[in-house]
Amino acid sequence: MDCVFCRIAADEIPSDRVFESDEVLAFRDLSPQAPTHVLVIPRRHVASLDALGPDDGELAHHLLQGIREVAAAEGLSERGYRVVTNIGDDGGQSVGHLHFHVLGGRRLAWPPG
Ligand code: DGP
Protein backbone atom coordinates (compact mmCIF):
# COMPACT_ATOMS: atom_id res chain seq x y z
CA MET A 1 0.00 0.00 0.00
CA ASP A 2 1.81 3.16 -1.12
CA CYS A 3 -0.94 5.70 -0.43
CA VAL A 4 -0.06 7.67 2.69
CA PHE A 5 -3.70 8.35 3.59
CA CYS A 6 -4.64 4.67 3.12
CA ARG A 7 -1.82 3.89 5.53
CA ILE A 8 -3.15 6.47 8.01
CA ALA A 9 -6.64 4.94 7.67
CA ALA A 10 -5.13 1.49 8.32
CA ASP A 11 -3.30 2.85 11.39
CA GLU A 12 0.08 2.04 9.84
CA ILE A 13 1.04 5.71 10.13
CA PRO A 14 0.05 7.58 13.30
CA SER A 15 -2.21 10.60 13.04
CA ASP A 16 -3.99 12.96 15.40
CA ARG A 17 -7.56 11.82 14.75
CA VAL A 18 -10.42 14.13 15.59
CA PHE A 19 -13.38 12.25 14.07
CA GLU A 20 -14.10 8.83 12.65
CA SER A 21 -17.02 6.80 11.37
CA ASP A 22 -17.29 3.60 9.35
CA GLU A 23 -16.78 5.52 6.10
CA VAL A 24 -14.85 8.65 7.04
CA LEU A 25 -11.77 9.65 9.01
CA ALA A 26 -10.56 13.11 10.04
CA PHE A 27 -7.12 13.99 11.40
CA ARG A 28 -4.97 17.09 11.85
CA ASP A 29 -2.82 18.19 8.92
CA LEU A 30 0.91 17.65 9.40
CA SER A 31 1.58 21.17 8.14
CA PRO A 32 -1.25 23.34 9.47
CA GLN A 33 -2.08 26.50 7.52
CA ALA A 34 -4.53 27.85 10.12
CA PRO A 35 -5.10 27.40 13.88
CA THR A 36 -7.46 24.57 12.97
CA HIS A 37 -6.48 22.51 9.92
CA VAL A 38 -8.10 19.08 9.68
CA LEU A 39 -8.21 16.68 6.74
CA VAL A 40 -11.42 14.71 6.14
CA ILE A 41 -10.96 11.59 4.00
CA PRO A 42 -12.89 8.51 2.92
CA ARG A 43 -11.44 5.34 4.45
CA ARG A 44 -11.72 3.74 1.01
CA HIS A 45 -9.18 4.89 -1.58
CA VAL A 46 -10.64 7.45 -3.99
CA ALA A 47 -8.07 9.40 -6.00
CA SER A 48 -9.81 12.79 -5.85
CA LEU A 49 -13.22 14.44 -5.97
CA ASP A 50 -13.03 14.02 -9.72
CA ALA A 51 -12.89 10.23 -9.28
CA LEU A 52 -16.15 10.00 -7.33
CA GLY A 53 -18.67 8.04 -9.37
CA PRO A 54 -22.45 8.00 -9.73
CA ASP A 55 -22.68 5.28 -7.07
CA ASP A 56 -20.75 7.33 -4.51
CA GLY A 57 -23.63 9.55 -3.42
CA GLU A 58 -23.79 7.97 0.02
CA LEU A 59 -20.05 8.37 0.53
CA ALA A 60 -20.27 12.02 -0.54
CA HIS A 61 -23.00 12.51 2.04
CA HIS A 62 -20.87 10.94 4.77
CA LEU A 63 -17.91 13.13 3.83
CA LEU A 64 -19.98 16.33 3.96
CA GLN A 65 -21.51 15.23 7.25
CA GLY A 66 -18.01 14.49 8.60
CA ILE A 67 -16.87 17.98 7.61
CA ARG A 68 -19.76 19.55 9.51
CA GLU A 69 -19.10 17.35 12.56
CA VAL A 70 -15.42 18.35 12.57
CA ALA A 71 -16.28 22.03 12.26
CA ALA A 72 -18.73 21.81 15.15
CA ALA A 73 -16.35 19.80 17.36
CA GLU A 74 -13.52 22.27 16.65
CA GLY A 75 -15.75 25.24 17.53
CA LEU A 76 -15.70 26.69 14.01
CA SER A 77 -19.39 26.68 13.14
CA GLU A 78 -20.27 30.07 14.61
CA ARG A 79 -17.46 32.21 13.14
CA GLY A 80 -17.09 30.23 9.94
CA TYR A 81 -14.44 28.19 8.22
CA ARG A 82 -13.27 27.06 4.80
CA VAL A 83 -13.44 23.68 3.06
CA VAL A 84 -10.98 23.04 0.22
CA THR A 85 -10.28 20.03 -1.95
CA ASN A 86 -7.36 20.25 -4.35
CA ILE A 87 -7.63 18.21 -7.55
CA GLY A 88 -4.71 17.28 -9.78
CA ASP A 89 -1.57 19.20 -10.60
CA ASP A 90 -3.13 22.58 -11.37
CA GLY A 91 -5.30 22.24 -8.28
CA GLY A 92 -2.20 21.71 -6.14
CA GLN A 93 -3.06 18.17 -5.01
CA SER A 94 0.00 16.52 -3.46
CA VAL A 95 -1.62 13.39 -1.96
CA GLY A 96 -3.63 11.26 -4.41
CA HIS A 97 -6.36 10.24 -1.97
CA LEU A 98 -9.48 12.40 -1.79
CA HIS A 99 -9.29 14.79 1.16
CA PHE A 100 -11.07 17.92 2.26
CA HIS A 101 -9.10 20.55 4.13
CA VAL A 102 -11.15 22.10 6.93
CA LEU A 103 -9.50 25.40 7.85
CA GLY A 104 -10.52 27.87 10.51
CA GLY A 105 -9.66 29.82 13.62
CA ARG A 106 -8.50 32.92 11.76
CA ARG A 107 -9.81 35.21 9.01
CA LEU A 108 -8.88 33.54 5.72
CA ALA A 109 -7.89 35.56 2.67
CA TRP A 110 -9.53 35.29 -0.73
CA PRO A 111 -8.69 34.65 -3.55
CA PRO A 112 -6.25 31.78 -2.89
CA GLY A 113 -2.82 31.94 -4.52
P1 DGP B 1 -2.93 18.55 -0.82
O1 DGP B 1 -1.78 19.42 -1.16
O2 DGP B 1 -4.28 19.22 -1.03
O3 DGP B 1 -2.84 17.21 -1.51
O4 DGP B 1 -2.83 18.31 0.73
C1 DGP B 1 -2.15 17.28 1.32
C2 DGP B 1 -2.01 17.61 2.79
O5 DGP B 1 -1.68 16.43 3.48
C3 DGP B 1 -0.91 18.62 3.11
O6 DGP B 1 -1.53 19.76 3.70
C4 DGP B 1 -0.01 17.93 4.11
C5 DGP B 1 -0.83 16.74 4.54
N1 DGP B 1 -0.07 15.54 4.81
C6 DGP B 1 0.79 14.91 3.96
N2 DGP B 1 1.30 13.81 4.53
C7 DGP B 1 0.72 13.74 5.76
C8 DGP B 1 0.85 12.80 6.84
O7 DGP B 1 1.58 11.80 6.79
N3 DGP B 1 0.11 13.07 7.97
C9 DGP B 1 -0.71 14.17 8.06
N4 DGP B 1 -1.39 14.34 9.21
N5 DGP B 1 -0.85 15.06 7.06
C10 DGP B 1 -0.13 14.84 5.94
CSV table of C-alpha atoms and ligand atoms in Angstrom, one decimal:
chain,number,residue,atom,x,y,z
A,1,MET,CA,0.0,0.0,0.0
A,2,ASP,CA,1.8,3.2,-1.1
A,3,CYS,CA,-0.9,5.7,-0.4
A,4,VAL,CA,-0.1,7.7,2.7
A,5,PHE,CA,-3.7,8.4,3.6
A,6,CYS,CA,-4.6,4.7,3.1
A,7,ARG,CA,-1.8,3.9,5.5
A,8,ILE,CA,-3.2,6.5,8.0
A,9,ALA,CA,-6.6,4.9,7.7
A,10,ALA,CA,-5.1,1.5,8.3
A,11,ASP,CA,-3.3,2.9,11.4
A,12,GLU,CA,0.1,2.0,9.8
A,13,ILE,CA,1.0,5.7,10.1
A,14,PRO,CA,0.0,7.6,13.3
A,15,SER,CA,-2.2,10.6,13.0
A,16,ASP,CA,-4.0,13.0,15.4
A,17,ARG,CA,-7.6,11.8,14.7
A,18,VAL,CA,-10.4,14.1,15.6
A,19,PHE,CA,-13.4,12.2,14.1
A,20,GLU,CA,-14.1,8.8,12.6
A,21,SER,CA,-17.0,6.8,11.4
A,22,ASP,CA,-17.3,3.6,9.4
A,23,GLU,CA,-16.8,5.5,6.1
A,24,VAL,CA,-14.8,8.6,7.0
A,25,LEU,CA,-11.8,9.6,9.0
A,26,ALA,CA,-10.6,13.1,10.0
A,27,PHE,CA,-7.1,14.0,11.4
A,28,ARG,CA,-5.0,17.1,11.9
A,29,ASP,CA,-2.8,18.2,8.9
A,30,LEU,CA,0.9,17.7,9.4
A,31,SER,CA,1.6,21.2,8.1
A,32,PRO,CA,-1.3,23.3,9.5
A,33,GLN,CA,-2.1,26.5,7.5
A,34,ALA,CA,-4.5,27.9,10.1
A,35,PRO,CA,-5.1,27.4,13.9
A,36,THR,CA,-7.5,24.6,13.0
A,37,HIS,CA,-6.5,22.5,9.9
A,38,VAL,CA,-8.1,19.1,9.7
A,39,LEU,CA,-8.2,16.7,6.7
A,40,VAL,CA,-11.4,14.7,6.1
A,41,ILE,CA,-11.0,11.6,4.0
A,42,PRO,CA,-12.9,8.5,2.9
A,43,ARG,CA,-11.4,5.3,4.4
A,44,ARG,CA,-11.7,3.7,1.0
A,45,HIS,CA,-9.2,4.9,-1.6
A,46,VAL,CA,-10.6,7.5,-4.0
A,47,ALA,CA,-8.1,9.4,-6.0
A,48,SER,CA,-9.8,12.8,-5.8
A,49,LEU,CA,-13.2,14.4,-6.0
A,50,ASP,CA,-13.0,14.0,-9.7
A,51,ALA,CA,-12.9,10.2,-9.3
A,52,LEU,CA,-16.2,10.0,-7.3
A,53,GLY,CA,-18.7,8.0,-9.4
A,54,PRO,CA,-22.4,8.0,-9.7
A,55,ASP,CA,-22.7,5.3,-7.1
A,56,ASP,CA,-20.8,7.3,-4.5
A,57,GLY,CA,-23.6,9.6,-3.4
A,58,GLU,CA,-23.8,8.0,0.0
A,59,LEU,CA,-20.1,8.4,0.5
A,60,ALA,CA,-20.3,12.0,-0.5
A,61,HIS,CA,-23.0,12.5,2.0
A,62,HIS,CA,-20.9,10.9,4.8
A,63,LEU,CA,-17.9,13.1,3.8
A,64,LEU,CA,-20.0,16.3,4.0
A,65,GLN,CA,-21.5,15.2,7.3
A,66,GLY,CA,-18.0,14.5,8.6
A,67,ILE,CA,-16.9,18.0,7.6
A,68,ARG,CA,-19.8,19.6,9.5
A,69,GLU,CA,-19.1,17.4,12.6
A,70,VAL,CA,-15.4,18.3,12.6
A,71,ALA,CA,-16.3,22.0,12.3
A,72,ALA,CA,-18.7,21.8,15.2
A,73,ALA,CA,-16.3,19.8,17.4
A,74,GLU,CA,-13.5,22.3,16.6
A,75,GLY,CA,-15.8,25.2,17.5
A,76,LEU,CA,-15.7,26.7,14.0
A,77,SER,CA,-19.4,26.7,13.1
A,78,GLU,CA,-20.3,30.1,14.6
A,79,ARG,CA,-17.5,32.2,13.1
A,80,GLY,CA,-17.1,30.2,9.9
A,81,TYR,CA,-14.4,28.2,8.2
A,82,ARG,CA,-13.3,27.1,4.8
A,83,VAL,CA,-13.4,23.7,3.1
A,84,VAL,CA,-11.0,23.0,0.2
A,85,THR,CA,-10.3,20.0,-1.9
A,86,ASN,CA,-7.4,20.2,-4.3
A,87,ILE,CA,-7.6,18.2,-7.6
A,88,GLY,CA,-4.7,17.3,-9.8
A,89,ASP,CA,-1.6,19.2,-10.6
A,90,ASP,CA,-3.1,22.6,-11.4
A,91,GLY,CA,-5.3,22.2,-8.3
A,92,GLY,CA,-2.2,21.7,-6.1
A,93,GLN,CA,-3.1,18.2,-5.0
A,94,SER,CA,0.0,16.5,-3.5
A,95,VAL,CA,-1.6,13.4,-2.0
A,96,GLY,CA,-3.6,11.3,-4.4
A,97,HIS,CA,-6.4,10.2,-2.0
A,98,LEU,CA,-9.5,12.4,-1.8
A,99,HIS,CA,-9.3,14.8,1.2
A,100,PHE,CA,-11.1,17.9,2.3
A,101,HIS,CA,-9.1,20.5,4.1
A,102,VAL,CA,-11.2,22.1,6.9
A,103,LEU,CA,-9.5,25.4,7.8
A,104,GLY,CA,-10.5,27.9,10.5
A,105,GLY,CA,-9.7,29.8,13.6
A,106,ARG,CA,-8.5,32.9,11.8
A,107,ARG,CA,-9.8,35.2,9.0
A,108,LEU,CA,-8.9,33.5,5.7
A,109,ALA,CA,-7.9,35.6,2.7
A,110,TRP,CA,-9.5,35.3,-0.7
A,111,PRO,CA,-8.7,34.6,-3.6
A,112,PRO,CA,-6.3,31.8,-2.9
A,113,GLY,CA,-2.8,31.9,-4.5
B,1,DGP,P1,-2.9,18.6,-0.8
B,1,DGP,O1,-1.8,19.4,-1.2
B,1,DGP,O2,-4.3,19.2,-1.0
B,1,DGP,O3,-2.8,17.2,-1.5
B,1,DGP,O4,-2.8,18.3,0.7
B,1,DGP,C1,-2.1,17.3,1.3
B,1,DGP,C2,-2.0,17.6,2.8
B,1,DGP,O5,-1.7,16.4,3.5
B,1,DGP,C3,-0.9,18.6,3.1
B,1,DGP,O6,-1.5,19.8,3.7
B,1,DGP,C4,0.0,17.9,4.1
B,1,DGP,C5,-0.8,16.7,4.5
B,1,DGP,N1,-0.1,15.5,4.8
B,1,DGP,C6,0.8,14.9,4.0
B,1,DGP,N2,1.3,13.8,4.5
B,1,DGP,C7,0.7,13.7,5.8
B,1,DGP,C8,0.9,12.8,6.8
B,1,DGP,O7,1.6,11.8,6.8
B,1,DGP,N3,0.1,13.1,8.0
B,1,DGP,C9,-0.7,14.2,8.1
B,1,DGP,N4,-1.4,14.3,9.2
B,1,DGP,N5,-0.8,15.1,7.1
B,1,DGP,C10,-0.1,14.8,5.9
